[in-house]
mmCIF file of C-alpha atoms and ligand atoms in Angstrom:
data_model
loop_
_atom_site.group_PDB
_atom_site.id
_atom_site.type_symbol
_atom_site.label_atom_id
_atom_site.label_comp_id
_atom_site.label_asym_id
_atom_site.label_seq_id
_atom_site.Cartn_x
_atom_site.Cartn_y
_atom_site.Cartn_z
ATOM 1 C CA MET A 1335 96.537 148.605 126.254
ATOM 2 C CA ALA A 1336 95.721 145.711 128.559
ATOM 3 C CA LEU A 1337 95.058 143.559 125.482
ATOM 4 C CA LEU A 1338 98.406 144.506 123.964
ATOM 5 C CA ASN A 1339 100.206 143.701 127.200
ATOM 6 C CA LEU A 1340 98.471 140.362 127.397
ATOM 7 C CA SER A 1341 99.414 139.425 123.825
ATOM 8 C CA LEU A 1342 102.988 140.530 124.447
ATOM 9 C CA LEU A 1343 103.062 138.373 127.531
ATOM 10 C CA PHE A 1344 101.840 135.397 125.502
ATOM 11 C CA PHE A 1345 104.321 136.166 122.764
ATOM 12 C CA PHE A 1346 107.228 136.154 125.211
ATOM 13 C CA PHE A 1347 105.917 133.086 126.963
ATOM 14 C CA PHE A 1348 105.671 131.046 123.773
ATOM 15 C CA TYR A 1349 108.756 132.512 122.136
ATOM 16 C CA PHE A 1350 111.218 132.184 125.012
ATOM 17 C CA ILE A 1351 109.832 129.427 127.184
ATOM 18 C CA GLY A 1352 109.278 127.318 124.091
ATOM 19 C CA ALA A 1353 106.121 125.823 125.520
ATOM 20 C CA ASP A 1354 104.402 125.889 122.133
ATOM 21 C CA GLY A 1355 103.369 122.852 120.148
ATOM 22 C CA ALA A 1356 104.575 122.334 116.607
ATOM 23 C CA VAL A 1357 103.583 122.874 113.000
ATOM 24 C CA PHE A 1358 103.737 119.673 110.957
ATOM 25 C CA THR A 1359 104.206 120.258 107.241
ATOM 26 C CA LEU A 1360 103.016 117.172 105.386
ATOM 27 C CA GLN A 1361 104.388 116.581 101.907
ATOM 28 C CA ASN A 1362 103.699 113.858 99.339
ATOM 29 C CA ARG A 1363 106.572 112.984 97.006
ATOM 30 C CA CYS A 1364 104.888 109.781 95.805
ATOM 31 C CA ASN A 1365 103.627 109.592 92.232
ATOM 32 C CA SER A 1366 100.019 109.454 93.256
ATOM 33 C CA THR A 1367 97.653 110.765 95.887
ATOM 34 C CA ILE A 1368 97.950 109.243 99.315
ATOM 35 C CA TRP A 1369 95.690 109.574 102.324
ATOM 36 C CA LEU A 1370 97.398 110.289 105.606
ATOM 37 C CA GLY A 1371 96.353 108.663 108.820
ATOM 38 C CA ILE A 1372 97.010 110.556 112.064
ATOM 39 C CA GLN A 1373 96.407 108.885 115.406
ATOM 40 C CA ALA A 1374 96.804 110.972 118.554
ATOM 41 C CA GLY A 1375 98.251 109.471 121.725
ATOM 42 C CA ALA A 1376 96.075 109.017 124.808
ATOM 43 C CA GLY A 1377 94.796 112.322 126.190
ATOM 44 C CA THR A 1378 95.851 114.470 123.243
ATOM 45 C CA PRO A 1379 93.506 115.788 120.533
ATOM 46 C CA GLN A 1380 93.008 114.202 117.114
ATOM 47 C CA LEU A 1381 94.411 116.381 114.325
ATOM 48 C CA MET A 1382 92.322 116.761 111.132
ATOM 49 C CA ASN A 1383 89.999 114.128 112.636
ATOM 50 C CA GLY A 1384 92.730 111.572 111.940
ATOM 51 C CA GLY A 1385 92.885 111.660 108.157
ATOM 52 C CA LEU A 1386 93.422 113.812 105.107
ATOM 53 C CA GLU A 1387 94.031 113.542 101.399
ATOM 54 C CA LEU A 1388 97.520 114.581 100.320
ATOM 55 C CA ASN A 1389 98.184 115.210 96.638
ATOM 56 C CA PRO A 1390 101.716 115.139 95.225
ATOM 57 C CA GLY A 1391 103.485 118.487 95.590
ATOM 58 C CA GLN A 1392 100.838 120.230 97.729
ATOM 59 C CA PRO A 1393 102.169 120.501 101.267
ATOM 60 C CA ILE A 1394 99.611 120.888 104.051
ATOM 61 C CA ASN A 1395 100.326 122.443 107.452
ATOM 62 C CA VAL A 1396 98.784 120.981 110.568
ATOM 63 C CA ASN A 1397 99.163 122.610 113.996
ATOM 64 C CA ALA A 1398 99.661 120.433 117.041
ATOM 65 C CA PRO A 1399 99.211 121.826 120.556
ATOM 66 C CA THR A 1400 101.766 121.692 123.371
ATOM 67 C CA GLY A 1401 102.347 118.184 124.639
ATOM 68 C CA TRP A 1402 100.772 116.482 121.635
ATOM 69 C CA SER A 1403 101.802 112.921 120.900
ATOM 70 C CA GLY A 1404 100.832 110.638 118.073
ATOM 71 C CA ARG A 1405 101.744 109.024 114.793
ATOM 72 C CA PHE A 1406 101.399 109.726 111.086
ATOM 73 C CA TRP A 1407 101.336 107.156 108.305
ATOM 74 C CA GLY A 1408 100.618 107.115 104.588
ATOM 75 C CA ARG A 1409 97.717 105.131 103.153
ATOM 76 C CA THR A 1410 98.107 104.001 99.563
ATOM 77 C CA GLY A 1411 95.675 102.646 96.983
ATOM 78 C CA CYS A 1412 92.692 104.375 98.565
ATOM 79 C CA PHE A 1413 89.170 104.740 97.179
ATOM 80 C CA PHE A 1414 86.466 106.521 99.135
ATOM 81 C CA ASP A 1415 82.887 107.301 98.182
ATOM 82 C CA GLN A 1416 81.123 110.647 98.818
ATOM 83 C CA SER A 1417 80.386 109.644 102.390
ATOM 84 C CA GLY A 1418 84.069 108.947 103.114
ATOM 85 C CA LYS A 1419 83.690 105.158 103.196
ATOM 86 C CA GLY A 1420 85.944 102.890 101.202
ATOM 87 C CA TYR A 1421 89.256 101.134 101.510
ATOM 88 C CA CYS A 1422 93.029 101.601 101.311
ATOM 89 C CA ALA A 1423 95.375 98.879 100.055
ATOM 90 C CA THR A 1424 97.882 99.790 102.797
ATOM 91 C CA GLY A 1425 97.447 101.585 106.137
ATOM 92 C CA ASN A 1426 93.638 101.217 106.063
ATOM 93 C CA CYS A 1427 91.921 102.500 109.220
ATOM 94 C CA GLY A 1428 88.611 102.114 111.003
ATOM 95 C CA GLY A 1429 87.379 99.410 108.634
ATOM 96 C CA GLY A 1430 87.804 101.768 105.648
ATOM 97 C CA VAL A 1431 87.108 105.419 106.412
ATOM 98 C CA ALA A 1432 88.735 108.584 105.071
ATOM 99 C CA GLU A 1433 89.113 110.160 108.533
ATOM 100 C CA CYS A 1434 90.542 107.657 111.005
ATOM 101 C CA ALA A 1435 89.034 109.545 113.994
ATOM 102 C CA GLY A 1436 91.263 107.850 116.578
ATOM 103 C CA ALA A 1437 91.672 104.481 114.852
ATOM 104 C CA GLY A 1438 95.161 103.211 114.034
ATOM 105 C CA GLY A 1439 96.309 101.960 110.647
ATOM 106 C CA GLU A 1440 96.346 98.286 109.749
ATOM 107 C CA PRO A 1441 99.978 97.163 109.637
ATOM 108 C CA PRO A 1442 102.259 96.970 107.779
ATOM 109 C CA ALA A 1443 102.763 100.733 107.532
ATOM 110 C CA THR A 1444 105.765 102.991 108.087
ATOM 111 C CA LEU A 1445 105.086 105.249 111.090
ATOM 112 C CA ALA A 1446 106.350 108.737 111.935
ATOM 113 C CA GLU A 1447 105.978 109.006 115.715
ATOM 114 C CA PHE A 1448 106.106 112.094 117.966
ATOM 115 C CA THR A 1449 105.953 113.078 121.611
ATOM 116 C CA LEU A 1450 106.211 116.867 121.935
ATOM 117 C CA ASN A 1451 107.485 118.921 124.905
ATOM 118 C CA SER A 1452 108.414 116.005 127.127
ATOM 119 C CA PRO A 1453 110.321 118.256 127.881
ATOM 120 C CA LEU A 1454 112.152 117.808 124.549
ATOM 121 C CA ASP A 1455 110.357 116.663 121.424
ATOM 122 C CA PHE A 1456 110.990 112.965 120.756
ATOM 123 C CA TYR A 1457 110.468 111.575 117.257
ATOM 124 C CA ASP A 1458 111.256 108.485 115.225
ATOM 125 C CA ILE A 1459 110.422 106.462 112.140
ATOM 126 C CA SER A 1460 109.171 103.006 113.100
ATOM 127 C CA LEU A 1461 109.236 99.823 111.039
ATOM 128 C CA VAL A 1462 108.314 97.751 114.102
ATOM 129 C CA ASP A 1463 104.978 96.933 112.456
ATOM 130 C CA GLY A 1464 106.471 96.881 108.968
ATOM 131 C CA PHE A 1465 106.902 99.218 106.007
ATOM 132 C CA ASN A 1466 104.690 100.535 103.229
ATOM 133 C CA ILE A 1467 106.277 103.728 101.825
ATOM 134 C CA PRO A 1468 109.423 105.765 102.583
ATOM 135 C CA VAL A 1469 108.944 108.491 105.224
ATOM 136 C CA SER A 1470 111.267 111.177 106.560
ATOM 137 C CA ILE A 1471 111.068 113.701 109.412
ATOM 138 C CA VAL A 1472 113.128 116.879 109.091
ATOM 139 C CA PRO A 1473 113.052 119.295 112.053
ATOM 140 C CA THR A 1474 113.273 123.013 111.243
ATOM 141 C CA GLY A 1475 114.083 125.931 113.514
ATOM 142 C CA GLY A 1476 114.618 123.978 116.728
ATOM 143 C CA SER A 1477 117.566 123.822 119.078
ATOM 144 C CA GLY A 1478 119.557 120.818 120.262
ATOM 145 C CA ASP A 1479 120.462 117.649 118.398
ATOM 146 C CA CYS A 1480 117.633 117.905 115.843
ATOM 147 C CA LYS A 1481 118.757 115.263 113.333
ATOM 148 C CA SER A 1482 116.538 113.982 110.543
ATOM 149 C CA ALA A 1483 114.815 110.647 111.081
ATOM 150 C CA GLN A 1484 114.210 108.796 107.887
ATOM 151 C CA CYS A 1485 113.585 105.601 106.016
ATOM 152 C CA LEU A 1486 114.178 106.608 102.416
ATOM 153 C CA SER A 1487 114.803 103.207 100.802
ATOM 154 C CA ASP A 1488 111.920 101.397 99.221
ATOM 155 C CA LEU A 1489 111.947 98.266 101.382
ATOM 156 C CA ASN A 1490 109.227 96.730 99.199
ATOM 157 C CA GLN A 1491 111.979 96.123 96.635
ATOM 158 C CA ASN A 1492 114.040 93.930 98.978
ATOM 159 C CA CYS A 1493 111.341 92.590 101.267
ATOM 160 C CA PRO A 1494 112.127 88.975 102.279
ATOM 161 C CA HIS A 1495 109.725 86.283 101.047
ATOM 162 C CA GLY A 1496 107.256 85.516 103.801
ATOM 163 C CA LEU A 1497 106.999 89.214 104.713
ATOM 164 C CA GLN A 1498 105.687 90.507 101.387
ATOM 165 C CA VAL A 1499 102.192 91.940 100.992
ATOM 166 C CA ARG A 1500 101.179 91.853 97.320
ATOM 167 C CA ARG A 1501 98.411 93.517 95.303
ATOM 168 C CA ASN A 1502 98.060 92.641 91.640
ATOM 169 C CA GLY A 1503 101.421 90.885 91.749
ATOM 170 C CA ARG A 1504 103.277 93.930 93.072
ATOM 171 C CA VAL A 1505 104.775 94.148 96.590
ATOM 172 C CA VAL A 1506 102.941 97.095 98.212
ATOM 173 C CA ALA A 1507 104.143 96.587 101.791
ATOM 174 C CA CYS A 1508 106.581 94.556 103.875
ATOM 175 C CA LYS A 1509 105.562 93.020 107.210
ATOM 176 C CA SER A 1510 107.859 92.958 110.208
ATOM 177 C CA ALA A 1511 108.857 89.466 111.351
ATOM 178 C CA CYS A 1512 106.748 90.040 114.484
ATOM 179 C CA LEU A 1513 103.669 90.745 112.383
ATOM 180 C CA ALA A 1514 104.330 87.865 109.980
ATOM 181 C CA PHE A 1515 105.304 85.113 112.447
ATOM 182 C CA ASN A 1516 104.061 86.404 115.848
ATOM 183 C CA GLN A 1517 107.004 84.839 117.704
ATOM 184 C CA PRO A 1518 108.155 86.254 121.102
ATOM 185 C CA GLU A 1519 111.767 86.610 119.931
ATOM 186 C CA TYR A 1520 110.626 88.797 117.016
ATOM 187 C CA CYS A 1521 107.960 90.700 118.988
ATOM 188 C CA CYS A 1522 110.060 91.242 122.170
ATOM 189 C CA THR A 1523 107.347 89.678 124.319
ATOM 190 C CA GLY A 1524 107.365 86.963 127.001
ATOM 191 C CA ALA A 1525 110.929 85.980 127.947
ATOM 192 C CA TYR A 1526 112.119 88.471 125.297
ATOM 193 C CA ASN A 1527 110.420 91.540 126.791
ATOM 194 C CA ASN A 1528 113.589 93.481 127.563
ATOM 195 C CA PRO A 1529 116.562 94.838 125.623
ATOM 196 C CA ASN A 1530 118.950 92.229 127.037
ATOM 197 C CA THR A 1531 117.045 89.268 125.631
ATOM 198 C CA CYS A 1532 115.391 90.778 122.537
ATOM 199 C CA LYS A 1533 118.098 91.170 119.906
ATOM 200 C CA PRO A 1534 118.074 92.056 116.218
ATOM 201 C CA SER A 1535 116.960 89.123 114.042
ATOM 202 C CA ASN A 1536 117.994 88.205 110.523
ATOM 203 C CA TYR A 1537 114.698 89.840 109.437
ATOM 204 C CA SER A 1538 115.078 93.068 111.422
ATOM 205 C CA ARG A 1539 118.635 93.366 110.040
ATOM 206 C CA VAL A 1540 117.222 93.552 106.504
ATOM 207 C CA PHE A 1541 115.194 96.590 107.655
ATOM 208 C CA LYS A 1542 118.137 98.133 109.528
ATOM 209 C CA ASP A 1543 120.527 97.730 106.587
ATOM 210 C CA SER A 1544 118.118 99.655 104.341
ATOM 211 C CA CYS A 1545 117.029 102.197 106.940
ATOM 212 C CA PRO A 1546 119.694 102.669 109.658
ATOM 213 C CA ALA A 1547 117.874 105.621 111.279
ATOM 214 C CA ALA A 1548 114.537 103.818 111.785
ATOM 215 C CA TYR A 1549 113.298 101.380 114.416
ATOM 216 C CA SER A 1550 113.721 97.865 113.002
ATOM 217 C CA TYR A 1551 112.467 96.094 116.155
ATOM 218 C CA ALA A 1552 111.041 97.170 119.522
ATOM 219 C CA TYR A 1553 114.337 97.753 121.403
ATOM 220 C CA ASP A 1554 116.202 99.494 118.612
ATOM 221 C CA ASP A 1555 116.195 102.789 120.580
ATOM 222 C CA SER A 1556 119.882 103.689 120.552
ATOM 223 C CA SER A 1557 120.055 104.458 116.819
ATOM 224 C CA SER A 1558 116.400 105.286 116.157
ATOM 225 C CA ILE A 1559 115.034 107.886 118.569
ATOM 226 C CA PHE A 1560 115.759 111.581 118.056
ATOM 227 C CA THR A 1561 115.221 114.735 120.094
ATOM 228 C CA CYS A 1562 114.869 118.426 119.374
ATOM 229 C CA LYS A 1563 113.442 121.446 121.171
ATOM 230 C CA GLY A 1564 110.948 123.985 119.903
ATOM 231 C CA ALA A 1565 111.037 122.821 116.275
ATOM 232 C CA ASN A 1566 108.509 122.478 113.502
ATOM 233 C CA TYR A 1567 108.612 119.291 111.439
ATOM 234 C CA LEU A 1568 108.522 118.512 107.740
ATOM 235 C CA ILE A 1569 107.207 114.986 107.192
ATOM 236 C CA THR A 1570 107.727 113.708 103.658
ATOM 237 C CA PHE A 1571 106.138 110.576 102.219
ATOM 238 C CA CYS A 1572 108.112 108.804 99.441
HETATM 239 C C1 NAG B 303 107.463 107.531 90.081
HETATM 240 O O1 NAG B 303 107.477 107.387 88.686
HETATM 241 C C2 NAG B 303 108.788 107.343 88.132
HETATM 242 C C3 NAG B 303 108.659 107.364 86.608
HETATM 243 O O2 NAG B 303 107.641 106.514 86.183
HETATM 244 C C4 NAG B 303 109.498 106.110 88.663
HETATM 245 O O3 NAG B 303 110.807 106.036 88.142
HETATM 246 C C5 NAG B 303 109.564 106.192 90.179
HETATM 247 O O4 NAG B 303 110.131 105.020 90.717
HETATM 248 C C6 NAG B 303 108.177 106.371 90.767
HETATM 249 N N1 NAG B 303 108.288 106.646 92.190
HETATM 250 C C7 NAG B 303 107.548 106.029 93.109
HETATM 251 C C8 NAG B 303 107.797 106.432 94.510
HETATM 252 O O5 NAG B 303 106.714 105.180 92.839
HETATM 253 C C1 NAG B 304 115.961 83.879 109.020
HETATM 254 O O1 NAG B 304 116.249 82.712 109.759
HETATM 255 C C2 NAG B 304 115.221 81.728 109.663
HETATM 256 C C3 NAG B 304 115.545 80.603 110.656
HETATM 257 O O2 NAG B 304 116.906 80.272 110.590
HETATM 258 C C4 NAG B 304 115.131 81.250 108.223
HETATM 259 O O3 NAG B 304 114.109 80.282 108.092
HETATM 260 C C5 NAG B 304 114.793 82.437 107.326
HETATM 261 O O4 NAG B 304 114.781 82.074 105.968
HETATM 262 C C6 NAG B 304 115.811 83.573 107.548
HETATM 263 N N1 NAG B 304 115.314 84.748 106.813
HETATM 264 C C7 NAG B 304 116.135 85.637 106.217
HETATM 265 C C8 NAG B 304 115.470 86.785 105.569
HETATM 266 O O5 NAG B 304 117.330 85.535 106.230
#
């Protein structure tokens, strides 16, 4: 009886207060297997030890606890040996390991970023460090604004010269201007470290034209950050 009451209490707490975390459903619509990288924000737990293999058409659910923050990205062109050591052509982490275990991905890579229960969930697609594959975030079952965040165009197809990352003659990723040229006006650093001085550049506009709902440079907040409450999230790659 006491046990039942306790579980009911928890049920009501999580159901009505909405203080639960989220279920991320990860889906690969690319033509080949990708490896996901997941990097948790400071003070929140790593999910799946930071990496997992994702085959086309086999969604995987990952549970995140209340207050989790972090980022997901796709790694392409990966080869790992039995011990989980190897290399990815894009998004490689930790010097070439299957499970990133807290390490970030080498840019350029498209990022899906989250901060849960703060007190709303905040989420976005970021091209601030560049692009490798299309990514979308679709919230399900939440309340509030809850729009999709997405970069569905293949920016590798119209990546400006000077930003292209090629493997075997093919463009596999597109650097941001900050990553390619490391200039304060592109990186929003130094005298450009605030939204009044750091403006879109001719390079970031190429990103924004293709993907209007994604961050194209550091201060692109107004059209790029989304909120929802109590949702689960479908994250689709390609
Ligand atoms: C997947 O393959 C099809 C057919 O070969 C091709 O048209 C499409 O562009 C490919 N998609 C991706 C994301 O590479
Ligand atoms: C952006 O402007 C710079 C400086 O004017 C120029 O060198 C570069 O080619 C331009 N890039 C694009 C993609 O328009």
